[in-house]
Amino acid sequence: MLTKRIIPCLDVRDGRVVKGLNFEGVKDVSDPVELAAFYNGEGADELVFYDITASHEGRELFTDILTKVASTIFIPLTVGGGINTVADFDRVLKCGADKVSVNSGAIRNPGLIGEAARKYGSQCVVLSMDIRRVDGAFTLFAKGGRENTGIDAIEWAKAGEQSGAGELVVNSIDTDGVKDGFDLEMLDALQQVVSIPIIASGGAGNMVHFAEVFRLPGVDAGLAASIFHYREVKIRDLKHYLHEEGVPVRL
């Protein structure tokens, strides 16, 4: 049985790790290189690095900080923010990323997913989705959750898999930073229409929330930020708890 992955997320703005609530009210947390090194030693299975304002500001991702982070860790690194072309994939991979996460760039150019998958392989292409309920429907948002695309998120996930994405990162704006648990209803709806791994993001507040989300067979990983950043939950303790709960994890 494949082990479930625990993934801390570094949301980086102006060279610092930050965290907000429902994608707003962002506060400074730490230095990304120091925090990446900490998680590498703490037992994280992977690390996600998002340059959270690159798309909104219409600029390229900070490659200098990314290169330092990649050279500090020995676990897989997924990187996103300002990924709009295959050249952006190339640039980020050359900085040391193992996988590239695309969100707003794929919304502008859906062909980017297939183009990148053909060149680098599906295992390298991660489709990140920021989703919020609008009139009861799961709706896709762009530019760091600032822009309602009007696109049905369920249909977008299906199209992403068909285009060649190898993994989905599913960010629930409704539960982001609230710490009341992952958006199980949304994740369940998505797991029923795709077969690629789903990384659940948004809402983790304690260890029980991870056990709950891993009961959904389509969810392969749990991603969180603030509870790890502020040491509210230690990754090693979380993995031992999950193991005792019968969840397969890498100890």
mmCIF file of N, CA and C in Angstrom, residues 121-251:
data_model
loop_
_atom_site.group_PDB
_atom_site.id
_atom_site.type_symbol
_atom_site.label_atom_id
_atom_site.label_comp_id
_atom_site.label_asym_id
_atom_site.label_seq_id
_atom_site.Cartn_x
_atom_site.Cartn_y
_atom_site.Cartn_z
ATOM 1 N N GLY A 121 7.131 14.896 -18.758
ATOM 2 C CA GLY A 121 6.447 13.761 -18.151
ATOM 3 C C GLY A 121 5.366 14.220 -17.190
ATOM 4 N N SER A 122 4.281 13.458 -17.130
ATOM 5 C CA SER A 122 3.147 13.829 -16.276
ATOM 6 C C SER A 122 3.531 13.921 -14.808
ATOM 7 N N GLN A 123 4.505 13.105 -14.393
ATOM 8 C CA GLN A 123 4.889 13.099 -12.973
ATOM 9 C C GLN A 123 5.465 14.439 -12.535
ATOM 10 N N CYS A 124 5.842 15.259 -13.492
ATOM 11 C CA CYS A 124 6.445 16.561 -13.192
ATOM 12 C C CYS A 124 5.408 17.679 -13.151
ATOM 13 N N VAL A 125 4.210 17.408 -13.678
ATOM 14 C CA VAL A 125 3.201 18.463 -13.832
ATOM 15 C C VAL A 125 2.125 18.346 -12.756
ATOM 16 N N VAL A 126 2.047 19.354 -11.906
ATOM 17 C CA VAL A 126 1.055 19.394 -10.827
ATOM 18 C C VAL A 126 0.055 20.506 -11.136
ATOM 19 N N LEU A 127 -1.205 20.151 -11.215
ATOM 20 C CA LEU A 127 -2.246 21.155 -11.425
ATOM 21 C C LEU A 127 -2.765 21.602 -10.069
ATOM 22 N N SER A 128 -2.539 22.870 -9.758
ATOM 23 C CA SER A 128 -3.013 23.434 -8.496
ATOM 24 C C SER A 128 -4.328 24.161 -8.743
ATOM 25 N N MET A 129 -5.277 23.944 -7.857
ATOM 26 C CA MET A 129 -6.607 24.532 -8.010
ATOM 27 C C MET A 129 -7.013 25.253 -6.732
ATOM 28 N N ASP A 130 -7.373 26.521 -6.848
ATOM 29 C CA ASP A 130 -7.932 27.285 -5.731
ATOM 30 C C ASP A 130 -9.445 27.319 -5.918
ATOM 31 N N ILE A 131 -10.172 26.718 -4.981
ATOM 32 C CA ILE A 131 -11.611 26.502 -5.171
ATOM 33 C C ILE A 131 -12.407 27.154 -4.038
ATOM 34 N N ARG A 132 -13.503 27.788 -4.436
ATOM 35 C CA ARG A 132 -14.422 28.390 -3.462
ATOM 36 C C ARG A 132 -15.849 28.082 -3.916
ATOM 37 N N ARG A 133 -16.740 27.907 -2.976
ATOM 38 C CA ARG A 133 -18.143 27.716 -3.318
ATOM 39 C C ARG A 133 -18.748 29.048 -3.756
ATOM 40 N N VAL A 134 -19.387 29.037 -4.899
ATOM 41 C CA VAL A 134 -20.117 30.208 -5.401
ATOM 42 C C VAL A 134 -21.526 29.733 -5.744
ATOM 43 N N ASP A 135 -22.509 30.221 -5.006
ATOM 44 C CA ASP A 135 -23.900 29.777 -5.186
ATOM 45 C C ASP A 135 -24.012 28.256 -5.101
ATOM 46 N N GLY A 136 -23.230 27.681 -4.187
ATOM 47 C CA GLY A 136 -23.288 26.246 -3.956
ATOM 48 C C GLY A 136 -22.459 25.396 -4.892
ATOM 49 N N ALA A 137 -21.851 26.001 -5.902
ATOM 50 C CA ALA A 137 -21.055 25.245 -6.879
ATOM 51 C C ALA A 137 -19.562 25.428 -6.595
ATOM 52 N N PHE A 138 -18.784 24.355 -6.771
ATOM 53 C CA PHE A 138 -17.332 24.436 -6.599
ATOM 54 C C PHE A 138 -16.754 25.179 -7.805
ATOM 55 N N THR A 139 -16.189 26.365 -7.535
ATOM 56 C CA THR A 139 -15.770 27.262 -8.610
ATOM 57 C C THR A 139 -14.281 27.543 -8.531
ATOM 58 N N LEU A 140 -13.639 27.560 -9.682
ATOM 59 C CA LEU A 140 -12.196 27.772 -9.777
ATOM 60 C C LEU A 140 -11.854 29.257 -9.708
ATOM 61 N N PHE A 141 -10.855 29.570 -8.870
ATOM 62 C CA PHE A 141 -10.366 30.946 -8.759
ATOM 63 C C PHE A 141 -8.921 31.025 -9.239
ATOM 64 N N ALA A 142 -8.530 32.204 -9.703
ATOM 65 C CA ALA A 142 -7.179 32.428 -10.233
ATOM 66 C C ALA A 142 -6.495 33.553 -9.462
ATOM 67 N N LYS A 143 -5.211 33.734 -9.778
ATOM 68 C CA LYS A 143 -4.400 34.829 -9.207
ATOM 69 C C LYS A 143 -4.441 34.833 -7.680
ATOM 70 N N GLY A 144 -4.083 33.667 -7.113
ATOM 71 C CA GLY A 144 -4.021 33.562 -5.668
ATOM 72 C C GLY A 144 -5.354 33.712 -4.987
ATOM 73 N N GLY A 145 -6.421 33.264 -5.651
ATOM 74 C CA GLY A 145 -7.760 33.319 -5.070
ATOM 75 C C GLY A 145 -8.447 34.658 -5.215
ATOM 76 N N ARG A 146 -7.860 35.550 -6.010
ATOM 77 C CA ARG A 146 -8.416 36.902 -6.158
ATOM 78 C C ARG A 146 -9.474 37.005 -7.247
ATOM 79 N N GLU A 147 -9.432 36.114 -8.195
ATOM 80 C CA GLU A 147 -10.259 36.265 -9.407
ATOM 81 C C GLU A 147 -11.152 35.054 -9.638
ATOM 82 N N ASN A 148 -12.455 35.275 -9.682
ATOM 83 C CA ASN A 148 -13.407 34.212 -9.978
ATOM 84 C C ASN A 148 -13.408 33.961 -11.479
ATOM 85 N N THR A 149 -13.005 32.747 -11.868
ATOM 86 C CA THR A 149 -12.942 32.423 -13.302
ATOM 87 C C THR A 149 -14.300 32.026 -13.861
ATOM 88 N N GLY A 150 -15.241 31.628 -12.980
ATOM 89 C CA GLY A 150 -16.521 31.118 -13.439
ATOM 90 C C GLY A 150 -16.450 29.679 -13.935
ATOM 91 N N ILE A 151 -15.266 29.074 -13.842
ATOM 92 C CA ILE A 151 -15.067 27.705 -14.330
ATOM 93 C C ILE A 151 -15.479 26.700 -13.254
ATOM 94 N N ASP A 152 -16.213 25.673 -13.643
ATOM 95 C CA ASP A 152 -16.602 24.598 -12.732
ATOM 96 C C ASP A 152 -15.349 23.797 -12.351
ATOM 97 N N ALA A 153 -15.037 23.755 -11.063
ATOM 98 C CA ALA A 153 -13.799 23.140 -10.605
ATOM 99 C C ALA A 153 -13.755 21.635 -10.870
ATOM 100 N N ILE A 154 -14.889 20.973 -10.779
ATOM 101 C CA ILE A 154 -14.928 19.529 -11.020
ATOM 102 C C ILE A 154 -14.570 19.224 -12.474
ATOM 103 N N GLU A 155 -15.153 19.981 -13.387
ATOM 104 C CA GLU A 155 -14.866 19.785 -14.816
ATOM 105 C C GLU A 155 -13.415 20.137 -15.123
ATOM 106 N N TRP A 156 -12.898 21.169 -14.443
ATOM 107 C CA TRP A 156 -11.514 21.595 -14.680
ATOM 108 C C TRP A 156 -10.527 20.504 -14.227
ATOM 109 N N ALA A 157 -10.819 19.862 -13.118
ATOM 110 C CA ALA A 157 -9.964 18.776 -12.637
ATOM 111 C C ALA A 157 -9.940 17.619 -13.632
ATOM 112 N N LYS A 158 -11.111 17.261 -14.145
ATOM 113 C CA LYS A 158 -11.187 16.183 -15.140
ATOM 114 C C LYS A 158 -10.388 16.538 -16.388
ATOM 115 N N ALA A 159 -10.525 17.771 -16.848
ATOM 116 C CA ALA A 159 -9.798 18.214 -18.043
ATOM 117 C C ALA A 159 -8.297 18.219 -17.794
ATOM 118 N N GLY A 160 -7.885 18.595 -16.574
ATOM 119 C CA GLY A 160 -6.466 18.620 -16.237
ATOM 120 C C GLY A 160 -5.844 17.243 -16.294
ATOM 121 N N GLU A 161 -6.560 16.262 -15.769
ATOM 122 C CA GLU A 161 -6.048 14.891 -15.817
ATOM 123 C C GLU A 161 -5.961 14.405 -17.261
ATOM 124 N N GLN A 162 -6.992 14.676 -18.036
ATOM 125 C CA GLN A 162 -6.989 14.254 -19.436
ATOM 126 C C GLN A 162 -5.874 14.918 -20.237
ATOM 127 N N SER A 163 -5.490 16.136 -19.839
ATOM 128 C CA SER A 163 -4.433 16.859 -20.549
ATOM 129 C C SER A 163 -3.041 16.371 -20.189
ATOM 130 N N GLY A 164 -2.917 15.685 -19.046
ATOM 131 C CA GLY A 164 -1.614 15.136 -18.694
ATOM 132 C C GLY A 164 -1.081 15.498 -17.331
ATOM 133 N N ALA A 165 -1.847 16.212 -16.516
ATOM 134 C CA ALA A 165 -1.396 16.499 -15.154
ATOM 135 C C ALA A 165 -1.240 15.196 -14.383
ATOM 136 N N GLY A 166 -0.176 15.090 -13.593
ATOM 137 C CA GLY A 166 0.075 13.862 -12.854
ATOM 138 C C GLY A 166 -0.408 13.896 -11.422
ATOM 139 N N GLU A 167 -0.820 15.082 -10.972
ATOM 140 C CA GLU A 167 -1.218 15.248 -9.582
ATOM 141 C C GLU A 167 -2.047 16.518 -9.462
ATOM 142 N N LEU A 168 -2.935 16.539 -8.465
ATOM 143 C CA LEU A 168 -3.736 17.734 -8.185
ATOM 144 C C LEU A 168 -3.427 18.239 -6.788
ATOM 145 N N VAL A 169 -3.178 19.537 -6.660
ATOM 146 C CA VAL A 169 -3.181 20.175 -5.346
ATOM 147 C C VAL A 169 -4.486 20.942 -5.255
ATOM 148 N N VAL A 170 -5.312 20.577 -4.292
ATOM 149 C CA VAL A 170 -6.642 21.160 -4.184
ATOM 150 C C VAL A 170 -6.705 22.064 -2.961
ATOM 151 N N ASN A 171 -6.745 23.364 -3.205
ATOM 152 C CA ASN A 171 -6.770 24.352 -2.132
ATOM 153 C C ASN A 171 -8.201 24.845 -1.934
ATOM 154 N N SER A 172 -8.747 24.628 -0.745
ATOM 155 C CA SER A 172 -10.076 25.135 -0.447
ATOM 156 C C SER A 172 -9.963 26.523 0.174
ATOM 157 N N ILE A 173 -10.405 27.540 -0.546
ATOM 158 C CA ILE A 173 -10.375 28.907 -0.021
ATOM 159 C C ILE A 173 -11.326 29.031 1.168
ATOM 160 N N ASP A 174 -12.424 28.287 1.118
ATOM 161 C CA ASP A 174 -13.422 28.355 2.187
ATOM 162 C C ASP A 174 -12.852 27.915 3.539
ATOM 163 N N THR A 175 -11.924 26.966 3.521
ATOM 164 C CA THR A 175 -11.397 26.431 4.788
ATOM 165 C C THR A 175 -9.967 26.883 5.069
ATOM 166 N N ASP A 176 -9.328 27.618 4.163
ATOM 167 C CA ASP A 176 -7.929 28.001 4.296
ATOM 168 C C ASP A 176 -7.670 28.773 5.590
ATOM 169 N N GLY A 177 -6.765 28.246 6.412
ATOM 170 C CA GLY A 177 -6.365 28.923 7.636
ATOM 171 C C GLY A 177 -7.365 28.884 8.771
ATOM 172 N N VAL A 178 -8.551 28.289 8.530
ATOM 173 C CA VAL A 178 -9.615 28.292 9.538
ATOM 174 C C VAL A 178 -9.353 27.243 10.627
ATOM 175 N N LYS A 179 -8.674 26.165 10.247
ATOM 176 C CA LYS A 179 -8.268 25.096 11.174
ATOM 177 C C LYS A 179 -9.435 24.280 11.704
ATOM 178 N N ASP A 180 -10.516 24.209 10.944
ATOM 179 C CA ASP A 180 -11.658 23.392 11.330
ATOM 180 C C ASP A 180 -11.696 22.068 10.576
ATOM 181 N N GLY A 181 -10.656 21.785 9.815
ATOM 182 C CA GLY A 181 -10.600 20.541 9.058
ATOM 183 C C GLY A 181 -10.577 20.778 7.564
ATOM 184 N N PHE A 182 -10.106 19.774 6.847
ATOM 185 C CA PHE A 182 -10.072 19.844 5.388
ATOM 186 C C PHE A 182 -11.499 19.876 4.824
ATOM 187 N N ASP A 183 -11.627 20.338 3.602
ATOM 188 C CA ASP A 183 -12.937 20.434 2.947
ATOM 189 C C ASP A 183 -13.297 19.060 2.378
ATOM 190 N N LEU A 184 -13.808 18.202 3.245
ATOM 191 C CA LEU A 184 -14.059 16.804 2.876
ATOM 192 C C LEU A 184 -15.104 16.678 1.773
ATOM 193 N N GLU A 185 -16.114 17.519 1.805
ATOM 194 C CA GLU A 185 -17.161 17.462 0.775
ATOM 195 C C GLU A 185 -16.571 17.742 -0.603
ATOM 196 N N MET A 186 -15.747 18.773 -0.698
ATOM 197 C CA MET A 186 -15.136 19.123 -1.973
ATOM 198 C C MET A 186 -14.162 18.045 -2.439
ATOM 199 N N LEU A 187 -13.348 17.543 -1.521
ATOM 200 C CA LEU A 187 -12.361 16.529 -1.870
ATOM 201 C C LEU A 187 -13.030 15.232 -2.318
ATOM 202 N N ASP A 188 -14.130 14.884 -1.657
ATOM 203 C CA ASP A 188 -14.862 13.676 -2.044
ATOM 204 C C ASP A 188 -15.429 13.819 -3.457
ATOM 205 N N ALA A 189 -15.941 15.005 -3.766
ATOM 206 C CA ALA A 189 -16.488 15.238 -5.110
ATOM 207 C C ALA A 189 -15.404 15.100 -6.168
ATOM 208 N N LEU A 190 -14.210 15.581 -5.863
ATOM 209 C CA LEU A 190 -13.107 15.516 -6.820
ATOM 210 C C LEU A 190 -12.564 14.098 -6.980
ATOM 211 N N GLN A 191 -12.435 13.369 -5.876
ATOM 212 C CA GLN A 191 -11.853 12.028 -5.968
ATOM 213 C C GLN A 191 -12.729 11.075 -6.780
ATOM 214 N N GLN A 192 -14.000 11.429 -6.903
ATOM 215 C CA GLN A 192 -14.892 10.572 -7.672
ATOM 216 C C GLN A 192 -14.750 10.754 -9.185
ATOM 217 N N VAL A 193 -14.072 11.822 -9.609
ATOM 218 C CA VAL A 193 -13.985 12.081 -11.060
ATOM 219 C C VAL A 193 -12.567 11.994 -11.600
ATOM 220 N N VAL A 194 -11.544 11.912 -10.716
ATOM 221 C CA VAL A 194 -10.162 11.787 -11.198
ATOM 222 C C VAL A 194 -9.503 10.568 -10.571
ATOM 223 N N SER A 195 -8.479 10.067 -11.234
ATOM 224 C CA SER A 195 -7.747 8.913 -10.704
ATOM 225 C C SER A 195 -6.326 9.268 -10.315
ATOM 226 N N ILE A 196 -5.864 10.488 -10.634
ATOM 227 C CA ILE A 196 -4.522 10.907 -10.256
ATOM 228 C C ILE A 196 -4.506 11.303 -8.773
ATOM 229 N N PRO A 197 -3.330 11.283 -8.131
ATOM 230 C CA PRO A 197 -3.254 11.617 -6.709
ATOM 231 C C PRO A 197 -3.769 13.029 -6.410
ATOM 232 N N ILE A 198 -4.452 13.152 -5.281
ATOM 233 C CA ILE A 198 -4.947 14.444 -4.817
ATOM 234 C C ILE A 198 -4.204 14.834 -3.548
ATOM 235 N N ILE A 199 -3.676 16.050 -3.538
ATOM 236 C CA ILE A 199 -3.075 16.626 -2.342
ATOM 237 C C ILE A 199 -4.092 17.595 -1.759
ATOM 238 N N ALA A 200 -4.550 17.313 -0.546
ATOM 239 C CA ALA A 200 -5.562 18.145 0.099
ATOM 240 C C ALA A 200 -4.897 19.313 0.810
ATOM 241 N N SER A 201 -5.439 20.506 0.606
ATOM 242 C CA SER A 201 -4.866 21.708 1.207
ATOM 243 C C SER A 201 -5.969 22.626 1.712
ATOM 244 N N GLY A 202 -5.733 23.203 2.894
ATOM 245 C CA GLY A 202 -6.667 24.200 3.416
ATOM 246 C C GLY A 202 -7.548 23.672 4.522
ATOM 247 N N GLY A 203 -7.266 24.079 5.766
ATOM 248 C CA GLY A 203 -8.164 23.759 6.862
ATOM 249 C C GLY A 203 -7.613 22.901 7.973
ATOM 250 N N ALA A 204 -6.414 22.315 7.798
ATOM 251 C CA ALA A 204 -5.874 21.440 8.839
ATOM 252 C C ALA A 204 -5.638 22.212 10.128
ATOM 253 N N GLY A 205 -6.171 21.680 11.251
ATOM 254 C CA GLY A 205 -5.986 22.331 12.540
ATOM 255 C C GLY A 205 -5.416 21.418 13.604
ATOM 256 N N ASN A 206 -5.510 20.105 13.360
ATOM 257 C CA ASN A 206 -4.969 19.148 14.333
ATOM 258 C C ASN A 206 -4.728 17.807 13.646
ATOM 259 N N MET A 207 -4.230 16.851 14.404
ATOM 260 C CA MET A 207 -3.883 15.549 13.834
ATOM 261 C C MET A 207 -5.109 14.789 13.352
ATOM 262 N N VAL A 208 -6.210 14.944 14.064
ATOM 263 C CA VAL A 208 -7.433 14.229 13.693
ATOM 264 C C VAL A 208 -7.876 14.595 12.282
ATOM 265 N N HIS A 209 -7.692 15.846 11.905
ATOM 266 C CA HIS A 209 -8.098 16.280 10.568
ATOM 267 C C HIS A 209 -7.361 15.514 9.473
ATOM 268 N N PHE A 210 -6.101 15.163 9.718
ATOM 269 C CA PHE A 210 -5.353 14.384 8.731
ATOM 270 C C PHE A 210 -5.889 12.951 8.657
ATOM 271 N N ALA A 211 -6.198 12.370 9.800
ATOM 272 C CA ALA A 211 -6.776 11.026 9.805
ATOM 273 C C ALA A 211 -8.105 11.020 9.045
ATOM 274 N N GLU A 212 -8.896 12.079 9.223
ATOM 275 C CA GLU A 212 -10.188 12.173 8.535
ATOM 276 C C GLU A 212 -10.010 12.251 7.026
ATOM 277 N N VAL A 213 -9.096 13.097 6.579
ATOM 278 C CA VAL A 213 -8.961 13.292 5.136
ATOM 279 C C VAL A 213 -8.372 12.056 4.461
ATOM 280 N N PHE A 214 -7.533 11.311 5.177
ATOM 281 C CA PHE A 214 -6.934 10.122 4.583
ATOM 282 C C PHE A 214 -7.908 8.944 4.515
ATOM 283 N N ARG A 215 -9.096 9.110 5.073
ATOM 284 C CA ARG A 215 -10.126 8.085 4.890
ATOM 285 C C ARG A 215 -10.731 8.162 3.493
ATOM 286 N N LEU A 216 -10.501 9.274 2.806
ATOM 287 C CA LEU A 216 -10.914 9.387 1.407
ATOM 288 C C LEU A 216 -9.834 8.714 0.563
ATOM 289 N N PRO A 217 -10.150 7.633 -0.117
ATOM 290 C CA PRO A 217 -9.116 6.858 -0.813
ATOM 291 C C PRO A 217 -8.363 7.634 -1.888
ATOM 292 N N GLY A 218 -8.989 8.655 -2.455
ATOM 293 C CA GLY A 218 -8.327 9.397 -3.523
ATOM 294 C C GLY A 218 -7.356 10.446 -3.038
ATOM 295 N N VAL A 219 -7.334 10.693 -1.735
ATOM 296 C CA VAL A 219 -6.425 11.707 -1.181
ATOM 297 C C VAL A 219 -5.115 11.029 -0.790
ATOM 298 N N ASP A 220 -4.050 11.422 -1.462
ATOM 299 C CA ASP A 220 -2.743 10.791 -1.243
ATOM 300 C C ASP A 220 -1.847 11.574 -0.303
ATOM 301 N N ALA A 221 -2.145 12.872 -0.112
ATOM 302 C CA ALA A 221 -1.281 13.695 0.722
ATOM 303 C C ALA A 221 -2.085 14.796 1.401
ATOM 304 N N GLY A 222 -1.596 15.224 2.557
ATOM 305 C CA GLY A 222 -2.177 16.348 3.265
ATOM 306 C C GLY A 222 -1.154 17.465 3.340
ATOM 307 N N LEU A 223 -1.567 18.635 2.914
ATOM 308 C CA LEU A 223 -0.678 19.791 2.897
ATOM 309 C C LEU A 223 -1.168 20.808 3.917
ATOM 310 N N ALA A 224 -0.238 21.399 4.655
ATOM 311 C CA ALA A 224 -0.607 22.412 5.643
ATOM 312 C C ALA A 224 0.545 23.391 5.807
ATOM 313 N N ALA A 225 0.225 24.526 6.408
ATOM 314 C CA ALA A 225 1.232 25.558 6.605
ATOM 315 C C ALA A 225 1.310 25.991 8.051
ATOM 316 N N SER A 226 0.317 26.762 8.503
ATOM 317 C CA SER A 226 0.440 27.425 9.805
ATOM 318 C C SER A 226 0.613 26.462 10.979
ATOM 319 N N ILE A 227 -0.096 25.330 10.981
ATOM 320 C CA ILE A 227 0.034 24.433 12.136
ATOM 321 C C ILE A 227 1.434 23.839 12.239
ATOM 322 N N PHE A 228 2.115 23.717 11.082
ATOM 323 C CA PHE A 228 3.501 23.265 11.096
ATOM 324 C C PHE A 228 4.448 24.429 11.393
ATOM 325 N N HIS A 229 4.201 25.566 10.748
ATOM 326 C CA HIS A 229 5.079 26.725 10.946
ATOM 327 C C HIS A 229 5.155 27.154 12.405
ATOM 328 N N TYR A 230 4.000 27.150 13.077
ATOM 329 C CA TYR A 230 3.942 27.617 14.463
ATOM 330 C C TYR A 230 4.119 26.484 15.471
ATOM 331 N N ARG A 231 4.500 25.300 14.960
ATOM 332 C CA ARG A 231 4.804 24.137 15.800
ATOM 333 C C ARG A 231 3.596 23.667 16.607
ATOM 334 N N GLU A 232 2.402 23.967 16.105
ATOM 335 C CA GLU A 232 1.196 23.473 16.778
ATOM 336 C C GLU A 232 1.076 21.963 16.613
ATOM 337 N N VAL A 233 1.551 21.466 15.481
ATOM 338 C CA VAL A 233 1.625 20.031 15.216
ATOM 339 C C VAL A 233 3.024 19.734 14.678
ATOM 340 N N LYS A 234 3.699 18.774 15.297
ATOM 341 C CA LYS A 234 5.015 18.359 14.813
ATOM 342 C C LYS A 234 4.834 17.182 13.867
ATOM 343 N N ILE A 235 5.547 17.228 12.754
ATOM 344 C CA ILE A 235 5.351 16.218 11.711
ATOM 345 C C ILE A 235 5.649 14.814 12.225
ATOM 346 N N ARG A 236 6.706 14.654 13.010
ATOM 347 C CA ARG A 236 7.023 13.310 13.527
ATOM 348 C C ARG A 236 5.903 12.793 14.435
ATOM 349 N N ASP A 237 5.362 13.669 15.275
ATOM 350 C CA ASP A 237 4.250 13.269 16.149
ATOM 351 C C ASP A 237 3.014 12.918 15.319
ATOM 352 N N LEU A 238 2.773 13.703 14.276
ATOM 353 C CA LEU A 238 1.627 13.456 13.401
ATOM 354 C C LEU A 238 1.740 12.098 12.726
ATOM 355 N N LYS A 239 2.923 11.766 12.254
ATOM 356 C CA LYS A 239 3.099 10.481 11.565
ATOM 357 C C LYS A 239 2.909 9.305 12.513
ATOM 358 N N HIS A 240 3.391 9.440 13.730
ATOM 359 C CA HIS A 240 3.198 8.346 14.704
ATOM 360 C C HIS A 240 1.715 8.202 15.051
ATOM 361 N N TYR A 241 1.020 9.313 15.162
ATOM 362 C CA TYR A 241 -0.420 9.268 15.417
ATOM 363 C C TYR A 241 -1.152 8.573 14.269
ATOM 364 N N LEU A 242 -0.819 8.962 13.033
ATOM 365 C CA LEU A 242 -1.477 8.364 11.872
ATOM 366 C C LEU A 242 -1.183 6.870 11.785
ATOM 367 N N HIS A 243 0.048 6.491 12.081
ATOM 368 C CA HIS A 243 0.417 5.079 12.073
ATOM 369 C C HIS A 243 -0.450 4.290 13.062
ATOM 370 N N GLU A 244 -0.636 4.863 14.255
ATOM 371 C CA GLU A 244 -1.471 4.209 15.259
ATOM 372 C C GLU A 244 -2.936 4.127 14.830
ATOM 373 N N GLU A 245 -3.343 5.088 13.964
ATOM 374 C CA GLU A 245 -4.702 5.097 13.447
ATOM 375 C C GLU A 245 -4.879 4.193 12.216
ATOM 376 N N GLY A 246 -3.808 3.516 11.843
ATOM 377 C CA GLY A 246 -3.881 2.596 10.713
ATOM 378 C C GLY A 246 -3.644 3.240 9.366
ATOM 379 N N VAL A 247 -3.181 4.485 9.357
ATOM 380 C CA VAL A 247 -2.880 5.173 8.099
ATOM 381 C C VAL A 247 -1.434 4.857 7.716
ATOM 382 N N PRO A 248 -1.184 4.346 6.516
ATOM 383 C CA PRO A 248 0.188 4.030 6.122
ATOM 384 C C PRO A 248 1.007 5.304 5.874
ATOM 385 N N VAL A 249 2.079 5.476 6.636
ATOM 386 C CA VAL A 249 2.948 6.640 6.492
ATOM 387 C C VAL A 249 4.405 6.193 6.559
ATOM 388 N N ARG A 250 5.277 7.047 6.055
ATOM 389 C CA ARG A 250 6.727 6.764 6.134
ATOM 390 C C ARG A 250 7.257 7.307 7.460
ATOM 391 N N LEU A 251 7.657 6.403 8.368
ATOM 392 C CA LEU A 251 8.149 6.827 9.682
ATOM 393 C C LEU A 251 9.668 7.023 9.657
#
